[in-house]
Amino acid sequence: MEYDTIIGFETHVELKTKTKLFCDCLVDSEAPPNTHTCPVCTGQPGALPVLNKKAVDYAIRAGLALHCTTNRHARFARKNYFYPDLPKGYQISQYERPFCENGFLEIIDDCDQPYAVGIKRIHLEEDAGKLVHSAASFEESEYSLVDYNRSSVPLLEIVTDHERNPLRSVSEARAYLEKLRQILIYIGISDCVIERGQFRCDVNISIRPKGSSEFGNRSEIKNMASFRFIMDALEYEVKRQQGLLQSGKPLPQETRLFDEGKRITLPMRSKEDAPDYRYFPDPDLVELEIDRIFVEKIQGTLPELPDQKVDRIIEDYGIPKKDVLVLTKDKAVSDFFESCAAHCDDRKRLCNWIIKDLFRLLKEASVSTVECPVSPEDFSSLVNMMPKGEITDQIGRTVLEIMFETRQQPETIIEDQGLRAIQDTGLLETVLDDVIAENSDIAAQIKEGETRPIDFLIGQVMRKTSGKADPVRVRGLIQKKLT
Ligand SMILES: [Zn+2]
């Protein structure tokens, strides 16, 4: 039997606000433990929360970027449960009346077609504190300490829709997560650094016989941060659930955990439902009326989104879409490209040099584009020199490596090391004559009309001139002499 897969995400994103969601303690993940706390975020009796307006701005900003409706009224609710990192005994979240609902995020699906993944809701909630165990794992620890610096840091929860255009495969799930992260970084509400837990997901998955409209029981895997582990867990679950259904065994609704070493999921507990949390409106926080002008102001300052940027770069610079997709994946890269393009006429060449040569150097040095030691001005002057014949492409690569190491300007490096391309045709001809004399058999083949050995002769001239001969000019000279 064939099965359909349905995957859902509840993604928690740490917002880039200066202060926490309900108090003026700083958000600072690097600070020593418990140095950014106060009666509000440690849940002291009688302390009253005051909502951070910037967090509301960011929630609505995300909603607009994901084509949601902004609700006129929003309300916070208490989600009750006990855990040592939650001093109040409840988390302030939203239940009824989240900020935004009914949006979508467009991905390219498995059939290479645009697919608008349904977004059910976006709401704000506070993060919990962090447990620090005395050993590597909880089981091996003698004791655990609690750091409340993270307590009440604003989180945005983005929930996909199960019924309206859900994710249907592991590869679509990956496309969704990558695109979501890209958009949130573009609109500047979060850095989404996965390693720092700023972008983490509860993942749920169910399968059902192909074409069926009833939902199967879901398993949920909580608090996943690594994309690779999410994909591994989903792939494992598809196989596990299919195996159970095929053998006629029951498939319970449950929360499972992912064993990173074995790459399998294991049962943890039966899944809790909303009633288990006894949600009720937080009496300390009034219901919010969202002003239309406030929303319009945010809409007015929404920056260009990734898809819009792709279309504009294709239109403005005439670069093939597949390359533009690479350039715009990381906003910093596309910003770098556009800063260079202002000084550079040959944009296709510029794009190639960024996505091939510059990317290679950045990767080798484990440096992000933001920290790139080569300035857009210097990079574009280097790229401009090659079509003018001032240096060859081969020398260009050497110069770029030196620029990357030393932060020197390309002109300085070329002058100091005598790397300028050989302009003197007489000199090139002399070198070529030597090469032809040393390779008379190959020259004879070219004379007889073979074209392939020409590249060999060009290579020999390049070798003798340490890469300073322009291969296009050498090719012209070979053709003049031998054909
Ligand atoms: Zn505080």
Tab-separated table of C-alpha atoms and ligand atoms in Angstrom:
chain	number	residue	atom	x	y	z
A	1	MET	CA	0.000	0.000	0.000
A	2	GLU	CA	1.144	3.535	-0.688
A	3	TYR	CA	0.992	6.256	1.957
A	4	ASP	CA	0.758	10.037	2.118
A	5	THR	CA	2.964	11.815	4.620
A	6	ILE	CA	1.917	14.903	6.554
A	7	ILE	CA	4.561	16.904	8.377
A	8	GLY	CA	3.961	19.860	10.665
A	9	PHE	CA	6.275	22.305	12.415
A	10	GLU	CA	5.979	24.489	15.471
A	11	THR	CA	9.054	26.625	15.049
A	12	HIS	CA	10.355	28.707	17.964
A	13	VAL	CA	12.437	31.678	16.994
A	14	GLU	CA	14.322	33.851	19.456
A	15	LEU	CA	13.577	37.484	18.688
A	16	LYS	CA	16.359	40.048	18.453
A	17	THR	CA	14.914	42.489	20.991
A	18	LYS	CA	17.221	44.326	23.404
A	19	THR	CA	15.130	43.375	26.432
A	20	LYS	CA	12.949	40.483	27.533
A	21	LEU	CA	9.262	40.050	26.746
A	22	PHE	CA	7.752	41.330	30.010
A	23	CYS	CA	10.557	43.164	31.866
A	24	ASP	CA	13.525	45.384	31.038
A	25	CYS	CA	16.219	42.761	31.711
A	26	LEU	CA	18.684	42.544	28.815
A	27	VAL	CA	18.637	39.621	26.393
A	28	ASP	CA	22.255	38.434	26.475
A	29	SER	CA	23.059	34.768	25.958
A	30	GLU	CA	26.777	35.310	26.662
A	31	ALA	CA	26.335	36.825	30.132
A	32	PRO	CA	27.334	34.928	33.312
A	33	PRO	CA	24.403	32.900	34.737
A	34	ASN	CA	21.586	34.751	36.505
A	35	THR	CA	22.981	38.241	35.886
A	36	HIS	CA	19.991	39.423	33.845
A	37	THR	CA	17.058	38.611	36.097
A	38	CYS	CA	14.457	40.522	38.096
A	39	PRO	CA	11.300	39.757	40.114
A	40	VAL	CA	9.218	39.573	36.903
A	41	CYS	CA	11.287	37.058	34.936
A	42	THR	CA	11.984	34.935	38.016
A	43	GLY	CA	8.279	34.808	38.869
A	44	GLN	CA	8.286	36.481	42.290
A	45	PRO	CA	4.859	36.852	43.908
A	46	GLY	CA	3.173	40.116	43.019
A	47	ALA	CA	5.540	41.064	40.202
A	48	LEU	CA	3.648	42.331	37.159
A	49	PRO	CA	4.566	41.811	33.509
A	50	VAL	CA	4.730	44.751	31.079
A	51	LEU	CA	4.659	43.832	27.392
A	52	ASN	CA	7.635	44.702	25.145
A	53	LYS	CA	6.234	46.668	22.181
A	54	LYS	CA	9.161	45.770	19.920
A	55	ALA	CA	8.331	42.068	20.265
A	56	VAL	CA	4.773	42.794	19.121
A	57	ASP	CA	6.187	44.754	16.160
A	58	TYR	CA	8.385	41.747	15.267
A	59	ALA	CA	5.498	39.273	15.541
A	60	ILE	CA	3.357	41.350	13.189
A	61	ARG	CA	6.332	41.874	10.866
A	62	ALA	CA	6.744	38.099	10.580
A	63	GLY	CA	3.005	37.724	9.993
A	64	LEU	CA	3.055	40.235	7.147
A	65	ALA	CA	6.098	38.582	5.545
A	66	LEU	CA	4.249	35.244	5.734
A	67	HIS	CA	1.007	36.658	4.234
A	68	CYS	CA	-1.001	36.271	7.451
A	69	THR	CA	-3.995	38.225	8.652
A	70	THR	CA	-3.151	40.413	11.646
A	71	ASN	CA	-5.856	39.988	14.254
A	72	ARG	CA	-7.477	43.158	15.604
A	73	HIS	CA	-7.373	41.720	19.102
A	74	ALA	CA	-4.668	39.602	20.689
A	75	ARG	CA	-4.478	38.097	24.125
A	76	PHE	CA	-1.911	36.340	26.283
A	77	ALA	CA	-2.701	33.126	28.125
A	78	ARG	CA	-1.098	31.095	30.859
A	79	LYS	CA	0.112	27.653	29.883
A	80	ASN	CA	0.364	25.750	33.139
A	81	TYR	CA	2.973	23.119	33.789
A	82	PHE	CA	5.770	22.445	36.235
A	83	TYR	CA	9.452	22.368	35.432
A	84	PRO	CA	12.440	23.723	37.400
A	85	ASP	CA	13.319	26.181	34.626
A	86	LEU	CA	9.836	27.731	34.867
A	87	PRO	CA	9.659	29.530	38.228
A	88	LYS	CA	6.111	30.878	37.830
A	89	GLY	CA	4.651	27.398	37.264
A	90	TYR	CA	3.194	28.672	34.005
A	91	GLN	CA	4.497	30.074	30.757
A	92	ILE	CA	2.948	33.228	29.317
A	93	SER	CA	1.971	32.254	25.791
A	94	GLN	CA	-1.027	32.756	23.531
A	95	TYR	CA	-3.916	30.387	22.999
A	96	GLU	CA	-7.014	32.066	21.632
A	97	ARG	CA	-6.343	35.216	19.622
A	98	PRO	CA	-2.737	34.964	18.518
A	99	PHE	CA	-1.274	37.976	16.696
A	100	CYS	CA	-1.385	36.497	13.196
A	101	GLU	CA	-3.253	33.691	11.429
A	102	ASN	CA	-3.883	32.034	8.065
A	103	GLY	CA	-0.782	32.799	6.080
A	104	PHE	CA	1.449	30.864	3.739
A	105	LEU	CA	5.064	30.413	2.780
A	106	GLU	CA	5.909	29.527	-0.799
A	107	ILE	CA	8.460	26.804	-1.458
A	108	ILE	CA	9.444	24.897	-4.579
A	109	ASP	CA	7.901	21.448	-4.121
A	110	ASP	CA	9.131	17.996	-5.132
A	111	CYS	CA	7.649	18.423	-8.620
A	112	ASP	CA	9.591	21.687	-9.062
A	113	GLN	CA	6.409	23.743	-8.762
A	114	PRO	CA	5.648	26.644	-6.396
A	115	TYR	CA	3.672	25.415	-3.365
A	116	ALA	CA	2.158	27.710	-0.723
A	117	VAL	CA	2.640	25.873	2.585
A	118	GLY	CA	-0.182	26.848	4.956
A	119	ILE	CA	0.752	28.787	8.104
A	120	LYS	CA	-1.920	28.383	10.749
A	121	ARG	CA	-0.812	30.906	13.343
A	122	ILE	CA	2.006	33.021	14.716
A	123	HIS	CA	2.117	33.904	18.372
A	124	LEU	CA	4.435	35.330	21.001
A	125	GLU	CA	5.512	33.559	24.152
A	126	GLU	CA	8.279	33.695	26.718
A	127	ASP	CA	11.203	31.287	26.799
A	128	ALA	CA	11.955	29.259	29.926
A	129	GLY	CA	15.239	29.341	31.839
A	130	LYS	CA	18.024	26.900	31.096
A	131	LEU	CA	19.039	23.838	33.078
A	132	VAL	CA	22.791	23.353	33.286
A	133	HIS	CA	23.678	19.771	34.211
A	134	SER	CA	26.824	18.901	36.143
A	135	ALA	CA	27.758	16.204	33.612
A	136	ALA	CA	27.329	15.878	29.865
A	137	SER	CA	23.901	14.269	30.201
A	138	PHE	CA	21.065	14.558	32.669
A	139	GLU	CA	21.323	10.865	33.587
A	140	GLU	CA	25.000	11.111	34.542
A	141	SER	CA	24.617	14.377	36.466
A	142	GLU	CA	24.869	14.639	40.234
A	143	TYR	CA	23.033	17.939	40.236
A	144	SER	CA	21.638	20.550	37.855
A	145	LEU	CA	21.689	24.340	38.124
A	146	VAL	CA	19.202	26.780	36.650
A	147	ASP	CA	20.192	29.880	34.686
A	148	TYR	CA	17.289	32.346	34.465
A	149	ASN	CA	18.973	34.688	31.970
A	150	ARG	CA	16.910	33.068	29.227
A	151	SER	CA	13.738	33.152	31.287
A	152	SER	CA	11.177	35.374	29.508
A	153	VAL	CA	13.268	36.010	26.393
A	154	PRO	CA	10.742	36.591	23.582
A	155	LEU	CA	10.021	33.660	21.298
A	156	LEU	CA	7.918	33.694	18.190
A	157	GLU	CA	6.096	30.458	17.489
A	158	ILE	CA	5.173	29.788	13.876
A	159	VAL	CA	2.796	26.873	13.353
A	160	THR	CA	2.094	25.215	10.008
A	161	ASP	CA	-1.429	24.253	9.004
A	162	HIS	CA	-2.331	20.556	8.991
A	163	GLU	CA	-5.264	20.872	6.683
A	164	ARG	CA	-4.341	23.659	4.288
A	165	ASN	CA	-1.397	22.734	2.048
A	166	PRO	CA	0.636	20.758	4.588
A	167	LEU	CA	4.191	19.589	3.987
A	168	ARG	CA	4.116	16.236	2.190
A	169	SER	CA	7.683	14.977	2.230
A	170	VAL	CA	10.981	15.234	4.058
A	171	SER	CA	12.478	17.300	1.227
A	172	GLU	CA	9.562	19.760	1.346
A	173	ALA	CA	10.047	19.980	5.103
A	174	ARG	CA	13.659	20.958	4.559
A	175	ALA	CA	12.729	23.529	1.891
A	176	TYR	CA	10.175	25.030	4.304
A	177	LEU	CA	12.634	25.353	7.193
A	178	GLU	CA	15.343	26.880	5.023
A	179	LYS	CA	12.966	29.386	3.475
A	180	LEU	CA	11.407	30.309	6.816
A	181	ARG	CA	14.798	30.932	8.363
A	182	GLN	CA	15.894	32.969	5.337
A	183	ILE	CA	12.794	35.208	5.506
A	184	LEU	CA	13.117	35.812	9.270
A	185	ILE	CA	16.749	36.845	8.831
A	186	TYR	CA	15.834	39.090	5.875
A	187	ILE	CA	13.211	40.971	7.881
A	188	GLY	CA	15.697	41.433	10.718
A	189	ILE	CA	13.682	40.018	13.613
A	190	SER	CA	16.072	37.196	14.543
A	191	ASP	CA	19.584	36.031	13.719
A	192	CYS	CA	18.237	32.449	13.720
A	193	VAL	CA	21.628	31.041	14.746
A	194	ILE	CA	20.847	27.343	14.981
A	195	GLU	CA	23.875	26.525	17.159
A	196	ARG	CA	22.671	29.046	19.771
A	197	GLY	CA	19.166	27.607	19.840
A	198	GLN	CA	17.673	30.713	18.228
A	199	PHE	CA	15.735	28.573	15.718
A	200	ARG	CA	14.327	25.307	17.038
A	201	CYS	CA	11.372	23.153	16.172
A	202	ASP	CA	8.805	20.743	17.476
A	203	VAL	CA	8.227	18.431	14.545
A	204	ASN	CA	5.171	16.252	14.034
A	205	ILE	CA	4.528	13.616	11.446
A	206	SER	CA	1.759	11.224	10.497
A	207	ILE	CA	1.020	9.035	7.528
A	208	ARG	CA	-2.239	7.782	6.017
A	209	PRO	CA	-3.197	5.550	3.099
A	210	LYS	CA	-2.777	7.433	-0.169
A	211	GLY	CA	-5.835	9.552	-0.969
A	212	SER	CA	-7.431	9.141	2.479
A	213	SER	CA	-8.842	12.291	4.081
A	214	GLU	CA	-8.614	11.117	7.673
A	215	PHE	CA	-5.522	11.957	9.681
A	216	GLY	CA	-3.391	9.211	11.157
A	217	ASN	CA	-2.040	9.417	14.709
A	218	ARG	CA	0.910	11.753	14.878
A	219	SER	CA	4.184	11.428	16.621
A	220	GLU	CA	5.852	14.579	17.804
A	221	ILE	CA	9.546	15.138	18.376
A	222	LYS	CA	10.242	18.141	20.555
A	223	ASN	CA	12.950	20.753	20.607
A	224	MET	CA	15.006	19.849	17.551
A	225	ALA	CA	17.626	22.358	16.445
A	226	SER	CA	19.808	20.677	13.816
A	227	PHE	CA	18.318	20.514	10.312
A	228	ARG	CA	20.186	17.281	9.678
A	229	PHE	CA	18.755	15.613	12.779
A	230	ILE	CA	15.255	16.823	11.890
A	231	MET	CA	15.534	15.235	8.447
A	232	ASP	CA	16.985	12.018	9.878
A	233	ALA	CA	14.208	11.818	12.476
A	234	LEU	CA	11.510	12.404	9.852
A	235	GLU	CA	12.928	9.801	7.493
A	236	TYR	CA	13.095	7.296	10.315
A	237	GLU	CA	9.509	8.059	11.363
A	238	VAL	CA	8.111	7.624	7.829
A	239	LYS	CA	9.621	4.132	7.684
A	240	ARG	CA	8.652	3.214	11.247
A	241	GLN	CA	5.042	4.318	10.881
A	242	GLN	CA	4.669	2.594	7.510
A	243	GLY	CA	6.047	-0.618	9.005
A	244	LEU	CA	3.528	-0.505	11.868
A	245	LEU	CA	0.557	0.236	9.626
A	246	GLN	CA	1.532	-2.464	7.140
A	247	SER	CA	1.810	-5.076	9.864
A	248	GLY	CA	-1.561	-4.000	11.277
A	249	LYS	CA	-0.109	-2.872	14.615
A	250	PRO	CA	-1.528	0.147	16.443
A	251	LEU	CA	0.216	3.478	15.930
A	252	PRO	CA	-0.276	5.539	19.092
A	253	GLN	CA	-0.280	9.340	19.277
A	254	GLU	CA	2.874	10.096	21.241
A	255	THR	CA	5.827	12.335	21.896
A	256	ARG	CA	9.102	10.711	20.887
A	257	LEU	CA	12.711	11.707	21.303
A	258	PHE	CA	15.494	11.491	18.751
A	259	ASP	CA	18.594	9.489	19.643
A	260	GLU	CA	21.329	11.432	17.856
A	261	GLY	CA	23.865	8.641	18.056
A	262	LYS	CA	21.654	5.855	16.724
A	263	ARG	CA	19.651	8.149	14.425
A	264	ILE	CA	16.352	6.679	15.578
A	265	THR	CA	13.355	7.974	17.501
A	266	LEU	CA	12.251	6.420	20.791
A	267	PRO	CA	8.977	6.670	22.687
A	268	MET	CA	8.992	9.289	25.456
A	269	ARG	CA	5.397	9.829	26.606
A	270	SER	CA	1.886	9.872	25.265
A	271	LYS	CA	1.285	13.235	23.645
A	272	GLU	CA	-0.235	15.890	25.862
A	273	ASP	CA	-3.106	17.933	24.531
A	274	ALA	CA	-4.108	21.528	25.059
A	275	PRO	CA	-6.514	20.681	27.946
A	276	ASP	CA	-3.550	19.277	29.914
A	277	TYR	CA	-2.130	22.788	30.157
A	278	ARG	CA	-5.317	24.436	31.526
A	279	TYR	CA	-4.843	27.501	29.361
A	280	PHE	CA	-6.652	30.616	30.590
A	281	PRO	CA	-6.288	34.326	29.774
A	282	ASP	CA	-3.495	35.932	31.795
A	283	PRO	CA	-5.269	38.323	34.198
A	284	ASP	CA	-2.115	40.450	34.545
A	285	LEU	CA	-2.071	41.363	30.843
A	286	VAL	CA	-4.942	43.204	29.211
A	287	GLU	CA	-6.297	42.174	25.858
A	288	LEU	CA	-4.470	44.068	23.112
A	289	GLU	CA	-6.208	46.076	20.492
A	290	ILE	CA	-3.953	46.210	17.474
A	291	ASP	CA	-4.070	49.610	15.874
A	292	ARG	CA	-4.391	49.577	12.083
A	293	ILE	CA	-1.908	52.457	11.765
A	294	PHE	CA	0.653	50.496	13.790
A	295	VAL	CA	0.306	47.597	11.322
A	296	GLU	CA	0.486	49.894	8.288
A	297	LYS	CA	3.666	51.459	9.650
A	298	ILE	CA	5.271	48.021	9.944
A	299	GLN	CA	4.090	47.089	6.454
A	300	GLY	CA	5.694	50.310	5.181
A	301	THR	CA	9.089	49.396	6.633
A	302	LEU	CA	9.073	45.745	5.586
A	303	PRO	CA	12.262	45.190	3.568
A	304	GLU	CA	12.558	43.351	0.297
A	305	LEU	CA	11.844	39.646	0.812
A	306	PRO	CA	13.964	36.851	-0.700
A	307	ASP	CA	11.585	36.068	-3.603
A	308	GLN	CA	11.269	39.746	-4.507
A	309	LYS	CA	15.031	40.087	-4.373
A	310	VAL	CA	15.520	37.119	-6.711
A	311	ASP	CA	13.148	38.660	-9.280
A	312	ARG	CA	14.771	42.092	-9.021
A	313	ILE	CA	18.356	40.830	-9.346
A	314	ILE	CA	17.408	38.805	-12.438
A	315	GLU	CA	15.699	41.890	-13.894
A	316	ASP	CA	18.382	44.438	-12.933
A	317	TYR	CA	21.538	42.473	-13.597
A	318	GLY	CA	20.549	39.824	-16.150
A	319	ILE	CA	21.987	36.913	-14.181
A	320	PRO	CA	20.596	33.368	-14.595
A	321	LYS	CA	18.063	32.353	-11.922
A	322	LYS	CA	20.050	29.386	-10.654
A	323	ASP	CA	22.964	31.691	-9.810
A	324	VAL	CA	20.688	34.325	-8.268
A	325	LEU	CA	19.226	31.687	-5.968
A	326	VAL	CA	22.740	30.974	-4.710
A	327	LEU	CA	23.494	34.698	-4.282
A	328	THR	CA	20.317	35.452	-2.340
A	329	LYS	CA	20.311	32.430	-0.049
A	330	ASP	CA	22.262	34.473	2.474
A	331	LYS	CA	21.262	38.128	2.656
A	332	ALA	CA	24.846	39.171	3.434
A	333	VAL	CA	26.028	37.603	0.152
A	334	SER	CA	23.445	39.385	-1.954
A	335	ASP	CA	24.291	42.657	-0.161
A	336	PHE	CA	27.967	42.065	-0.974
A	337	PHE	CA	27.079	41.364	-4.611
A	338	GLU	CA	25.036	44.554	-4.922
A	339	SER	CA	27.775	46.675	-3.321
A	340	CYS	CA	30.245	45.261	-5.869
A	341	ALA	CA	27.814	45.591	-8.785
A	342	ALA	CA	27.774	49.359	-8.273
A	343	HIS	CA	31.451	49.407	-9.383
A	344	CYS	CA	31.405	46.559	-11.869
A	345	ASP	CA	30.107	46.339	-15.446
A	346	ASP	CA	30.340	42.606	-16.058
A	347	ARG	CA	27.811	41.353	-13.490
A	348	LYS	CA	27.816	37.760	-14.702
A	349	ARG	CA	31.558	37.569	-14.191
A	350	LEU	CA	31.151	39.250	-10.800
A	351	CYS	CA	28.519	36.700	-9.764
A	352	ASN	CA	30.723	33.795	-10.875
A	353	TRP	CA	33.695	35.129	-8.967
A	354	ILE	CA	31.609	35.446	-5.810
A	355	ILE	CA	29.924	32.054	-5.915
A	356	LYS	CA	32.996	30.132	-7.039
A	357	ASP	CA	36.226	31.789	-5.934
A	358	LEU	CA	35.167	33.942	-2.991
A	359	PHE	CA	32.911	31.221	-1.559
A	360	ARG	CA	35.793	28.745	-1.723
A	361	LEU	CA	38.092	31.060	0.256
A	362	LEU	CA	35.387	31.870	2.820
A	363	LYS	CA	34.647	28.196	3.281
A	364	GLU	CA	38.291	27.203	3.624
A	365	ALA	CA	38.844	29.898	6.257
A	366	SER	CA	35.441	29.261	7.963
A	367	VAL	CA	34.644	32.951	7.683
A	368	SER	CA	31.148	34.362	7.119
A	369	THR	CA	30.440	36.854	4.333
A	370	VAL	CA	29.877	39.594	6.915
A	371	GLU	CA	33.461	39.098	8.140
A	372	CYS	CA	34.930	38.843	4.619
A	373	PRO	CA	38.389	40.501	4.647
A	374	VAL	CA	38.009	41.676	1.026
A	375	SER	CA	35.958	44.861	0.612
A	376	PRO	CA	33.359	45.107	-2.192
A	377	GLU	CA	35.397	47.974	-3.726
A	378	ASP	CA	38.611	45.926	-3.904
A	379	PHE	CA	36.780	42.833	-5.078
A	380	SER	CA	35.109	44.684	-7.931
A	381	SER	CA	38.374	46.378	-9.009
A	382	LEU	CA	39.948	42.936	-9.246
A	383	VAL	CA	37.052	41.542	-11.287
A	384	ASN	CA	37.169	44.602	-13.592
A	385	MET	CA	40.840	44.011	-14.466
A	386	MET	CA	40.325	40.667	-16.170
A	387	PRO	CA	38.056	41.593	-19.100
A	388	LYS	CA	40.360	44.551	-19.777
A	389	GLY	CA	43.252	42.121	-20.190
A	390	GLU	CA	45.240	43.691	-17.332
A	391	ILE	CA	45.590	40.348	-15.603
A	392	THR	CA	44.615	36.831	-16.583
A	393	ASP	CA	41.932	34.844	-14.756
A	394	GLN	CA	44.587	32.529	-13.387
A	395	ILE	CA	46.554	35.446	-11.894
A	396	GLY	CA	43.238	36.891	-10.681
A	397	ARG	CA	42.737	33.860	-8.466
A	398	THR	CA	46.230	34.179	-7.010
A	399	VAL	CA	45.691	37.902	-6.347
A	400	LEU	CA	42.348	37.204	-4.651
A	401	GLU	CA	43.998	34.695	-2.325
A	402	ILE	CA	46.606	37.305	-1.344
A	403	MET	CA	43.902	39.968	-0.870
A	404	PHE	CA	42.039	37.569	1.384
A	405	GLU	CA	45.163	36.933	3.470
A	406	THR	CA	46.603	40.446	3.630
A	407	ARG	CA	43.639	42.802	2.990
A	408	GLN	CA	45.866	44.609	0.417
A	409	GLN	CA	44.389	46.264	-2.650
A	410	PRO	CA	44.670	44.287	-5.890
A	411	GLU	CA	46.682	47.046	-7.686
A	412	THR	CA	49.319	46.983	-4.933
A	413	ILE	CA	49.691	43.207	-5.089
A	414	ILE	CA	49.928	43.178	-8.898
A	415	GLU	CA	52.553	45.956	-8.970
A	416	ASP	CA	54.625	44.555	-6.089
A	417	GLN	CA	54.724	41.055	-7.515
A	418	GLY	CA	54.877	41.956	-11.216
A	419	LEU	CA	51.730	40.042	-12.076
A	420	ARG	CA	50.396	42.223	-14.856
A	421	ALA	CA	49.453	40.320	-18.014
A	422	ILE	CA	52.001	40.345	-20.853
A	423	GLN	CA	50.870	43.061	-23.241
A	424	ASP	CA	53.895	42.778	-25.566
A	425	THR	CA	52.795	40.672	-28.551
A	426	GLY	CA	56.423	40.245	-29.662
A	427	LEU	CA	57.322	38.671	-26.344
A	428	LEU	CA	54.299	36.346	-26.499
A	429	GLU	CA	55.273	35.292	-30.030
A	430	THR	CA	58.814	34.484	-28.926
A	431	VAL	CA	57.505	32.269	-26.117
A	432	LEU	CA	55.049	30.631	-28.477
A	433	ASP	CA	57.763	29.943	-31.063
A	434	ASP	CA	59.763	28.127	-28.364
A	435	VAL	CA	56.722	26.080	-27.391
A	436	ILE	CA	56.007	25.146	-31.015
A	437	ALA	CA	59.630	24.132	-31.540
A	438	GLU	CA	59.535	21.915	-28.458
A	439	ASN	CA	56.223	20.328	-29.535
A	440	SER	CA	56.603	20.027	-33.299
A	441	ASP	CA	54.456	16.869	-33.490
A	442	ILE	CA	51.530	18.637	-31.820
A	443	ALA	CA	51.982	21.705	-34.010
A	444	ALA	CA	51.824	19.386	-37.025
A	445	GLN	CA	48.476	17.959	-35.836
A	446	ILE	CA	47.052	21.461	-35.539
A	447	LYS	CA	48.276	22.290	-39.007
A	448	GLU	CA	46.363	19.259	-40.249
A	449	GLY	CA	43.175	20.752	-38.858
A	450	GLU	CA	42.904	19.281	-35.353
A	451	THR	CA	41.704	21.848	-32.851
A	452	ARG	CA	41.912	19.967	-29.581
A	453	PRO	CA	45.713	20.146	-29.165
A	454	ILE	CA	45.524	23.980	-29.255
A	455	ASP	CA	44.629	23.960	-25.556
A	456	PHE	CA	47.752	21.973	-24.808
A	457	LEU	CA	49.951	24.597	-26.487
A	458	ILE	CA	48.127	27.402	-24.632
A	459	GLY	CA	48.810	25.553	-21.381
A	460	GLN	CA	52.521	25.365	-22.236
A	461	VAL	CA	52.675	29.120	-22.931
A	462	MET	CA	50.859	29.794	-19.625
A	463	ARG	CA	53.375	27.630	-17.817
A	464	LYS	CA	56.361	29.425	-19.338
A	465	THR	CA	54.889	32.858	-18.489
A	466	SER	CA	53.769	31.904	-14.960
A	467	GLY	CA	50.141	32.493	-15.941
A	468	LYS	CA	50.711	36.022	-17.220
A	469	ALA	CA	49.818	35.319	-20.872
A	470	ASP	CA	46.245	36.077	-21.884
A	471	PRO	CA	44.927	32.717	-23.147
A	472	VAL	CA	42.592	34.395	-25.647
A	473	ARG	CA	45.460	36.258	-27.257
A	474	VAL	CA	47.661	33.147	-27.282
A	475	ARG	CA	44.894	31.190	-29.007
A	476	GLY	CA	44.694	33.899	-31.664
A	477	LEU	CA	48.454	33.740	-32.217
A	478	ILE	CA	48.431	29.922	-32.511
A	479	GLN	CA	45.641	30.084	-35.046
A	480	LYS	CA	47.524	32.733	-37.041
A	481	LYS	CA	50.736	30.733	-37.058
A	482	LEU	CA	49.430	27.203	-37.530
A	483	THR	CA	46.101	27.301	-39.379
B	1	ZN	ZN	13.540	40.452	34.243
